[in-house]
């Protein structure tokens, strides 16, 4: 594979032009990129709560509204009523707005139930008409505090939007609404909120953040790259490669019509800094190799191959673990998070190819590259002639951690226990409003409306009866009224509105209309009869008349009851915004409804808040599932990379601690697990393994030639310190850029992830060596693989027919033993329990009469003593320094039990070798 890729270096400029051309095609998709700020994108499409909400919206109509609040010292002044009336009319003319409602155009059924006038009399606004308006509002409790504050210092214009409005139409409507409100010149203050404007402004904030994040991230990377390499081209070329890679990913999202959402907003910046870590390792290896004349003089192809040989595998495995961390999110039930996972995997593939192939080609394509790179600091030379301060400091602390590993591991265990306790304090909460900063106009408007009027967020309580006509009965209506009286006392509920409230208004209108003219039999005068009793007092006589008014105007009451009077909707106005508080309220309502309504009456809650509360449960389950999957797959990858499940598991332990620390900090700091923070664990797990992968890959090379494993651990630490520290600092700085976001949850995501990265750096530099020093990280295969040659199953008779994999499995069952030149390997007459396979060096078998038989590499000795348990028949002396694989009875027993097929071939090979030796002995004179 490396040779095939290195062949690209024969024509680096040609391949660079081809890659840039393909990149530009992908980047062109940016023009098709869309943004989606809707709550629906953050909910589960097939979730029963969402399906039920869609069903109720179709039946009773959409409750989504916009609320414009006019705040003044006295809303009942002539000037303010004129302004409110003008706003009501102007907002009604906005395209996309179906109608508006305020106290200036609301009807007054109490004044005339059959032909209700408006609360504000038609004609010029005068002190008299305002005074009459105030009296009428006072007589209509249904409008306080839905349309006007009880203290008369604020009033609202409620906007009802047309159904099926497109995203483009919603943007235009919101811009027009805000223009009308901006043109207000009165003495009051205007505030505006509603899910429509929240969506639109969320998109505006997303565009702003995206335009701000990328330049800031590039600037951070430029500083880090230049500080490491002190080379302009080593700074500029990686930035260009990464910018094109991220641009390609964003363009592909445009081509695939995948919108930017609150979840995917962080993706471009994430890929930029993650790809930067790949670029650091590639450029570091390239600069080191081109300084070496023995490699540079072989040409571009040799340099390309050497770069990939040194860092290709760890970079690929790092990208793979990053992809696993993100990819585990692809199964998340929330579409926005799943899209983040899928497109992150695609983006990682793009930036990895750009870093591993495009970046070396770009460096090789530049003229005069040798001159500038020679000016860059030679880190390997620094290791040979006195390491720089960073490497010395890291090595010193690393040595302390290795020598006092018990203390380090105990401290890490205590910290893990403390953070685990903190993790138990984490609460799940989805609060779309609190995603905005407190200074945001969206949030300020919401708080003003919440404080002045009824909460702007609706929750629907849908009551379904067992048969049609159920809610024509006074008993059923009493249950509804009792329920509303109770629910108004619940925390977070400001008002409620249902069929019962409209019936009360209509009933009051009938009473105000007065009774018939009757004859007073005592006086003989014709007088007006007393007003009828309320339908609550006289249901048999009065209730049918009130219900007749509803039946005669089905469209006017379609939002509160169906035509069969079997299903009824109660609309609660609440100031709640978080899923946790909403879930608590929902549980209280369900419990009370179960006690109040008779069996057979079904009570369900729905609305945007209810759907988001259901989404919170999916966030928690998705967090657990994605993190577990990421952990399992990364463990398999590391075990496969180092050919040892034990080493893979040990390498994972220090990378779990940053995740535990992340949850612990959240718990102690009171940060909720929400849409943004729920994805950090899986992402951080994939990224934090990067340092461990590079550490282990370099250790795998150094440990074979080191005198002790501890020295190999510290030598590896010195070599990887600079690129790993630089990579982590760049990642942390890139995430900290997100703290400038307009969204609180994105800002929190940024600093929490940066903190997790720094904890990961500490564990990589200090806990990994301390952990690995407690075990042997090098197997027999690591020690002998290079000594066996490329095809041991073809060159060593004992391994004939086993295949490469079979040879490895067999070798792992044995032990390695070394002998100095002149040292006895076996002695004549001694009891032996093992035989030896010569791996390096040579020996000789000393027989009687001065006969010496040479024993070359691949030869075996001591097999008769092992198989027959007889004394050794000859001396075997090492002619040179000699390494041998020890094969004893325990080795043969385990081979027979674990790999019986390999054992049969192995014993057959021994038999052949013995047969050949017997034949030679028989021919000897």
Short mmCIF file of C-alpha atoms in Angstrom, two decimals, residues 28 65 70 72 121 130 204 219 292 323 435 502 631 636 666 670 686 710 745 762 875 886:
data_model
loop_
_atom_site.label_atom_id
_atom_site.label_comp_id
_atom_site.label_asym_id
_atom_site.label_seq_id
_atom_site.Cartn_x
_atom_site.Cartn_y
_atom_site.Cartn_z
CA UNK A 28 -19.16 24.36 -4.95
CA UNK A 65 -47.85 31.78 17.88
CA UNK A 70 -45.97 46.53 24.28
CA UNK A 72 -45.73 51.13 28.99
CA UNK A 121 -65.34 50.43 19.92
CA UNK A 130 -60.50 53.62 26.28
CA UNK A 204 -28.89 33.88 12.02
CA UNK A 219 -5.64 31.74 13.18
CA UNK A 292 18.48 13.13 6.37
CA UNK A 323 -14.21 8.25 13.13
CA UNK A 435 -29.31 27.70 24.43
CA UNK A 502 -65.74 29.89 26.35
CA UNK A 631 -15.25 2.30 23.69
CA UNK A 636 -10.63 -3.72 19.39
CA UNK A 666 -20.44 18.46 34.72
CA UNK A 670 -24.30 21.67 37.78
CA UNK A 686 -12.04 9.08 19.89
CA UNK A 710 11.40 1.88 31.51
CA UNK A 745 -24.67 25.31 24.93
CA UNK A 762 -1.89 14.68 31.21
CA UNK A 875 27.48 -29.95 24.22
CA UNK A 886 12.67 -21.69 24.19
#
